[in-house]
mmCIF file with all atom_site columns, C-alpha atoms in Angstrom:
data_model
loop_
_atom_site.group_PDB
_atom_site.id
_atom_site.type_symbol
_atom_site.label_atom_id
_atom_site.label_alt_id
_atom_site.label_comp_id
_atom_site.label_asym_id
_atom_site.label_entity_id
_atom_site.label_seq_id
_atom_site.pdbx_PDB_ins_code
_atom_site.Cartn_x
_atom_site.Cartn_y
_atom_site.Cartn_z
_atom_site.occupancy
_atom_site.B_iso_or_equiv
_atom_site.pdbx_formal_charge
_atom_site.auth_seq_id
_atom_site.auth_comp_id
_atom_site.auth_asym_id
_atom_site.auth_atom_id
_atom_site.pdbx_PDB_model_num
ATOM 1  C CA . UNK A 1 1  ? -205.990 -73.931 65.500  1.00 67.00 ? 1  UNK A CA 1
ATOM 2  C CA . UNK A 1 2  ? -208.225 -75.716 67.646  1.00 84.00 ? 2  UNK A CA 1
ATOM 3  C CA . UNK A 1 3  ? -210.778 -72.718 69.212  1.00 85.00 ? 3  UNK A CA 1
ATOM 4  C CA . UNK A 1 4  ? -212.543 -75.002 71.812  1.00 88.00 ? 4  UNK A CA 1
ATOM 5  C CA . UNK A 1 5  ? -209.689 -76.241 73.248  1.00 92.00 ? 5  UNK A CA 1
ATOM 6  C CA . UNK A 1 6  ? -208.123 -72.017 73.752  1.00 91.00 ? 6  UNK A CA 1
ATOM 7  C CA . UNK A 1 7  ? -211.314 -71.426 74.871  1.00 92.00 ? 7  UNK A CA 1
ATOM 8  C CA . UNK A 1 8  ? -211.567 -73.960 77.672  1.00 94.00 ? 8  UNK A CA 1
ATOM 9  C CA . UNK A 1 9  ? -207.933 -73.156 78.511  1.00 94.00 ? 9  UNK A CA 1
ATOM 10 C CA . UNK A 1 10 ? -209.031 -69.557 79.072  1.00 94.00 ? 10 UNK A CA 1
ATOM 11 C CA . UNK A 1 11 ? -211.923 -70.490 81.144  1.00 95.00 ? 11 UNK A CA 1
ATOM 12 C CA . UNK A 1 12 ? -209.762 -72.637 83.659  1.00 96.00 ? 12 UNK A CA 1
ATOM 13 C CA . UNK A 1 13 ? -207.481 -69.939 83.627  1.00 96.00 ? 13 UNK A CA 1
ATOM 14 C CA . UNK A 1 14 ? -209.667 -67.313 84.436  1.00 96.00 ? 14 UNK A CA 1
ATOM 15 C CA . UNK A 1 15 ? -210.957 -69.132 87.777  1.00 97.00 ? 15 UNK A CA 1
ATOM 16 C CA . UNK A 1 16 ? -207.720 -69.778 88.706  1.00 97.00 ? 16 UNK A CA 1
ATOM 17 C CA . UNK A 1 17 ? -207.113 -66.165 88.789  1.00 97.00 ? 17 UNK A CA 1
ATOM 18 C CA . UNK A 1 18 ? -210.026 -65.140 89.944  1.00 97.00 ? 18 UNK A CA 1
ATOM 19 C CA . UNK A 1 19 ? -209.132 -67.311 92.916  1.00 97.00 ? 19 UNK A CA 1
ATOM 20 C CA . UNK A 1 20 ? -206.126 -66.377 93.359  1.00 96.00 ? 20 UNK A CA 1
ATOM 21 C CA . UNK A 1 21 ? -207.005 -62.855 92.751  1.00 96.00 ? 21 UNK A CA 1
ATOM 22 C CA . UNK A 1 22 ? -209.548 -62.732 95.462  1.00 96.00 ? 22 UNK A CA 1
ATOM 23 C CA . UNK A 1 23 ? -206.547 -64.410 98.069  1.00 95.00 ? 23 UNK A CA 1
ATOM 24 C CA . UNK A 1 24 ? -204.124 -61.739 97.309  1.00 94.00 ? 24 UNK A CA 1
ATOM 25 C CA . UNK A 1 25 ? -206.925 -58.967 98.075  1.00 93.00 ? 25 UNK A CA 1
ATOM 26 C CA . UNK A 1 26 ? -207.963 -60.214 101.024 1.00 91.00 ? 26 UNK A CA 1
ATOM 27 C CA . UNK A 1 27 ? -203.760 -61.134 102.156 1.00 89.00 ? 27 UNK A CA 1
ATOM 28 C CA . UNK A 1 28 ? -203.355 -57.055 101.885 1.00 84.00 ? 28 UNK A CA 1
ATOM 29 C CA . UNK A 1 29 ? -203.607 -54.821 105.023 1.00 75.00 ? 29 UNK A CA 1
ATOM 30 C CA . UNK A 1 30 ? -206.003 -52.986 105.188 1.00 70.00 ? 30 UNK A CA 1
ATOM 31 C CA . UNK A 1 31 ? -207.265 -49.905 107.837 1.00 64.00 ? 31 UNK A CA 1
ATOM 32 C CA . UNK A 1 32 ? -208.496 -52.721 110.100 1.00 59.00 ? 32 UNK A CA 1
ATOM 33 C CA . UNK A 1 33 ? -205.825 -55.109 108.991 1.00 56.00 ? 33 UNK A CA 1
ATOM 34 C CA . UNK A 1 34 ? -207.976 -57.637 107.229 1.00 56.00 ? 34 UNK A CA 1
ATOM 35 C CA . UNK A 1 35 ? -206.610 -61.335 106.959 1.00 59.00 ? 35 UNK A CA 1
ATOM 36 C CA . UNK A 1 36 ? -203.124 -60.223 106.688 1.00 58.00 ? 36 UNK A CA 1
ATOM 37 C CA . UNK A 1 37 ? -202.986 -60.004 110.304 1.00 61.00 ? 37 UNK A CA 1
ATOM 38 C CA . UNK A 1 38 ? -203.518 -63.683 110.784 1.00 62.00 ? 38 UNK A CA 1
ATOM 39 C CA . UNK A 1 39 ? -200.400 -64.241 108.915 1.00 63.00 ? 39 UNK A CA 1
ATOM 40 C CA . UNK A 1 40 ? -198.148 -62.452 111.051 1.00 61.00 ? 40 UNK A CA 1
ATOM 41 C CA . UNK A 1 41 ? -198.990 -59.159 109.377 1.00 57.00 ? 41 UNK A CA 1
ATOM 42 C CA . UNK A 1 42 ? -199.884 -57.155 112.252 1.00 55.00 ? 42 UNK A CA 1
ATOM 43 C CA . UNK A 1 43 ? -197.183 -58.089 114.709 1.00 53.00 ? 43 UNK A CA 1
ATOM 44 C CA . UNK A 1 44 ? -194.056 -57.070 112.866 1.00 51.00 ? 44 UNK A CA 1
ATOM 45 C CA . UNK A 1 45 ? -195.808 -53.709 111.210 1.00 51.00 ? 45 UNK A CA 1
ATOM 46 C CA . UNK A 1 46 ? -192.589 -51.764 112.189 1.00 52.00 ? 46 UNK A CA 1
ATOM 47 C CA . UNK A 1 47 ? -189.998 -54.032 110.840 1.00 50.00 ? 47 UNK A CA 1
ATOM 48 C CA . UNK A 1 48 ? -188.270 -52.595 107.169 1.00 50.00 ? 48 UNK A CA 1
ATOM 49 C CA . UNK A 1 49 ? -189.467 -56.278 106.044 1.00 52.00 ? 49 UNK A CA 1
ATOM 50 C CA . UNK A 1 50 ? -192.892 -55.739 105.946 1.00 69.00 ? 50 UNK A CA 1
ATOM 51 C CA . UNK A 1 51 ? -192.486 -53.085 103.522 1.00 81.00 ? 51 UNK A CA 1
ATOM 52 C CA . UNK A 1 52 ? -190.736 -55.201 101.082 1.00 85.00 ? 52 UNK A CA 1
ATOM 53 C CA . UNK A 1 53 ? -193.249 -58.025 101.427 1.00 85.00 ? 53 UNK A CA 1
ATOM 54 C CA . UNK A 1 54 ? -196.133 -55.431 100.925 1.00 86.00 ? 54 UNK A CA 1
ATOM 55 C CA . UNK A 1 55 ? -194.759 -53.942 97.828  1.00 89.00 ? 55 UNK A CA 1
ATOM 56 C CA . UNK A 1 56 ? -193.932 -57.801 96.698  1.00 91.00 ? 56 UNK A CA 1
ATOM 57 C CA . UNK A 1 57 ? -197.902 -58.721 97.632  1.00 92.00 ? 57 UNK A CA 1
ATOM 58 C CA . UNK A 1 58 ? -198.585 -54.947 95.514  1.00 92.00 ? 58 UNK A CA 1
ATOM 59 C CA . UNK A 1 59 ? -196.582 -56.374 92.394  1.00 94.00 ? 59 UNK A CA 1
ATOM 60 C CA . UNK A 1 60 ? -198.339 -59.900 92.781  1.00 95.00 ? 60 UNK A CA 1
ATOM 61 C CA . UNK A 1 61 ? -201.442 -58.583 92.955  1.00 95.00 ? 61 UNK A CA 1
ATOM 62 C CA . UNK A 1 62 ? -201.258 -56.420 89.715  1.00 96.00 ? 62 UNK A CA 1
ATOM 63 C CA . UNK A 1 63 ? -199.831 -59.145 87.739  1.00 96.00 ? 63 UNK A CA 1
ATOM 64 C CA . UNK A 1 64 ? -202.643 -61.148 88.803  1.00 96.00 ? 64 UNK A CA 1
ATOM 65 C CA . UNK A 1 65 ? -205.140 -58.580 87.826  1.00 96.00 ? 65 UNK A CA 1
ATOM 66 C CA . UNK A 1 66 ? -203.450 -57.928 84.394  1.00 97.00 ? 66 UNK A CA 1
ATOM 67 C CA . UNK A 1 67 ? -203.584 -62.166 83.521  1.00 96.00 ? 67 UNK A CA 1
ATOM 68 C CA . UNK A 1 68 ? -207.374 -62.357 85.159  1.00 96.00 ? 68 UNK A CA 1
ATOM 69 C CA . UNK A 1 69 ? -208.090 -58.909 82.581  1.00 96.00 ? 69 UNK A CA 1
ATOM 70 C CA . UNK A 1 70 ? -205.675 -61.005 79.659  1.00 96.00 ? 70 UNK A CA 1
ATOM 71 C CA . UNK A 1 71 ? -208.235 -63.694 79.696  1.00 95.00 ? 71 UNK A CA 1
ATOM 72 C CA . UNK A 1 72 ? -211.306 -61.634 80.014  1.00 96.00 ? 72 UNK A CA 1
ATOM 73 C CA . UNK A 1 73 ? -210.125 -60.008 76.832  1.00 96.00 ? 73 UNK A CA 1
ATOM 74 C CA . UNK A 1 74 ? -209.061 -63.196 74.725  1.00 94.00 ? 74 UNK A CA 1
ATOM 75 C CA . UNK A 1 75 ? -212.941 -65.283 75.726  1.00 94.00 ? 75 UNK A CA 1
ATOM 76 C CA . UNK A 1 76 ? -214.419 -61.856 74.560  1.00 95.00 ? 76 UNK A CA 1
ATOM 77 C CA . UNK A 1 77 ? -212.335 -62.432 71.443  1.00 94.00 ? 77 UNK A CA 1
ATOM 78 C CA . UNK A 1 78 ? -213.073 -66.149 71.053  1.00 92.00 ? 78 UNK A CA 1
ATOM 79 C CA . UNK A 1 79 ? -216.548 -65.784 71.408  1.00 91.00 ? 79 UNK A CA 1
ATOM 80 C CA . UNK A 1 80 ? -216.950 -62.962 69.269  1.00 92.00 ? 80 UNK A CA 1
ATOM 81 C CA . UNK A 1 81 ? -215.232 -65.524 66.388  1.00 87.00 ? 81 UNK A CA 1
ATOM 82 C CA . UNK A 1 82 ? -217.021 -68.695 67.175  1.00 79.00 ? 82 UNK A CA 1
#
């Protein structure tokens, strides 16, 4: 079991989803409609679509937090062995 190595894994891993974490915030509508709008967001607000693709962007978004928390948790644990 080669620590180092998990540990630098982790560490890419958590600014990759830190990145990607901070994309998917700022892709969500918000009162003022925030980037989404750029994206086609704001035009087609009362289509059914757009409610699909918000929950999708929801469920995206948590996963993302939940992997970005997952490797938070295993550096804390690496560090506290090395």
């Amino acid at each position: 079991m080669d620590l180092p190595l998990i540990k630098l894994v982790l560490q890419v891993l958590l600014a990759l989803t830190s990145l990607l974490l901070i994309l998917l915030v700022l892709l969500h509508k918000g009162r003022g409609g925030g980037l989404s709008d750029m994206f086609g967001g704001g035009v087609s607000s009362t289509a059914s679509a757009s409610g699909v693709a918000e929950r999708n962007l929801n469920r995206l978004t948590v996963g993302m937090a939940v992997a970005w928390g997952a490797c938070c948790i295993g550096l804390g644990i690496i560090e506290r062995v090395l």
